[in-house]
Amino acid sequence: MFLEKTDLNQATKSLFYAAQAVIHHIESQGYKAYIVGGAVRNILLDKPVNDIDITTNCLPEEIINIFDRTIPVGIEHGTVLVLWEEYQFEITTFRKDGDYHDHRRPDQVYFVSDLKSDLKRRDFTINALAIDESGEIIDYFEGQDDLLQKNIRAVGDAEQRFQEDALRMIRAIRFQSVLNFDIEENTLNAIHKLSPMVEHVSIERIVIEFKKMIEGTGNSKALQIFYQEMYRYIPFFKCLKNDIKKYQIHHATTFEIYLGYIIFCETNECIKRLPNLKISNQEKNLIKTYADIFRYFNIPGYSIRQFVYRYEINLIKDVLKFIHHEKLDLNNMIDIQLLKENYHLLPIHSRSELAINGHDLMIHLGKKQGAWLKQTLEDIENEVIEGRLTNNREKILEWTKQNV
Ligand code: ATP
Ligand code: MG
């Protein structure tokens, strides 16, 4: 049985034992329950498992009755979260999707009594495997074969499945990247034919999959399909003006660094479209910071001290790694050691460490607030960072006499 596999890490084993206990509890009440989806796939691939989904013929109300601690997270789709020891499990009643009219969501979902119907509604054969209470694998769609062949294959008729929910096409390239698999021919042909339907999918759902895709080691193959087939139908990406060949990368990275790189390559028009991705302000700011860092690597005669003063060294490191991996040709290359040395040489690390503030300057110079103040503070800050002016109140005031 798979739990005896010695190469599973202890955390994964403990999680599976807890899931088995939950399944045992459901079955002791006369129902059937199985582990499904990503957890089965990952365990068969010897990959870490972070969460386990369970499917059952027990109805949601009954799950709430038979467990002490539950949260009805998606009761309309049949999903209840069960808290068990220090773990939590999403338990979903076997279901079948009704008709689809908008290429995103079924009009209705129906609870059914058999596992096979539930597995049939799932997207890819490798995601349609189940494990029963005794640890046996249940595989109606040759998902194990596809795991061995490293194939992403739609369950059933690929065209129909993508017509139902166009997000599945983006999920196909997400799994292609994360697992470093290939998309099987029929499934790929269906993507080729139906990718314009991606237009019907909400950007929030696309971004969730896109983020995982960018972080995968197979992102190069996945991006190739993304730029051949899909980007024209997706907000923000459809506005790209630059030669999209530039956006074909070859190493796993994060969404924010990748978007920072795109913003760096693109025009202002494109930056304005960033809100169309409907991501948080925090993410947008990080993306803009990364874009600024990329730009800094291209400023002629740039000051390393200013660079390490303005941007967190870890963010600079992220960009440097991306530049090296993707062999980008930028003006200023620098090694991380030099960045660190310059950081340690900085007399101040933020404006609040300046020995003087705006109020002091106004009093000392007998001037009212105005544009001059912001400029003067900036100039003082630059002089101090560059080591041309000591961060000392008297020295700074003396400097203002000659320079303001
Ligand atoms: P991960 O490890 O990245 O979470 P996962 O396979 O668990 O991968 P989820 O997005 O969490 O992926 O989805 C859980 C399961 O639900 C999938 O394995 C699949 O069986 C099913 N599923 C999710 N989204 C869809 C969809 N759009 N269409 C059909 N089935 C889906
Ligand atoms: Mg999951």
Coordinates of C-alpha atoms in Angstrom, one line a residue, residues 173 176-177 210 213-214 216-229 231 237 240 242-253 258 261-262 265 322 325-328:
I173 CA -0.7 24.4 -19.3
Q176 CA 2.2 20.9 -17.9
S177 CA 4.5 23.4 -16.2
F210 CA -1.1 31.5 -14.2
M213 CA 2.3 27.9 -14.2
I214 CA 5.1 30.5 -13.9
G216 CA 6.7 25.4 -12.5
T217 CA 9.9 24.0 -13.9
G218 CA 8.2 23.3 -17.2
N219 CA 7.1 26.9 -17.7
S220 CA 9.0 27.2 -21.0
K221 CA 6.7 24.7 -22.8
A222 CA 3.6 26.1 -21.1
L223 CA 4.4 29.7 -22.0
Q224 CA 5.0 28.6 -25.6
I225 CA 1.4 27.5 -25.8
F226 CA 0.2 30.5 -23.8
Y227 CA 1.7 32.9 -26.3
Q228 CA 0.7 30.8 -29.3
E229 CA -2.8 30.2 -28.3
Y231 CA -2.7 35.5 -24.4
F237 CA -1.8 40.2 -21.7
L240 CA 1.2 43.5 -24.9
N242 CA 6.5 44.3 -27.4
D243 CA 7.8 41.3 -29.4
I244 CA 6.3 38.5 -27.3
K245 CA 9.3 36.3 -28.0
K246 CA 11.0 38.3 -25.2
Y247 CA 8.4 36.9 -22.7
Q248 CA 9.3 33.3 -23.5
I249 CA 11.3 32.4 -20.4
H250 CA 13.0 29.1 -19.5
H251 CA 13.3 28.9 -15.7
A252 CA 10.8 28.8 -12.9
T253 CA 10.2 32.2 -11.3
Y258 CA 7.8 37.8 -14.4
Y261 CA 9.9 41.9 -16.3
I262 CA 7.0 42.4 -18.7
C265 CA 9.9 45.7 -21.4
F322 CA 16.2 36.1 -13.3
H325 CA 18.9 32.5 -15.8
E326 CA 17.3 34.1 -18.8
K327 CA 20.6 35.5 -20.1
L328 CA 19.2 39.0 -20.5

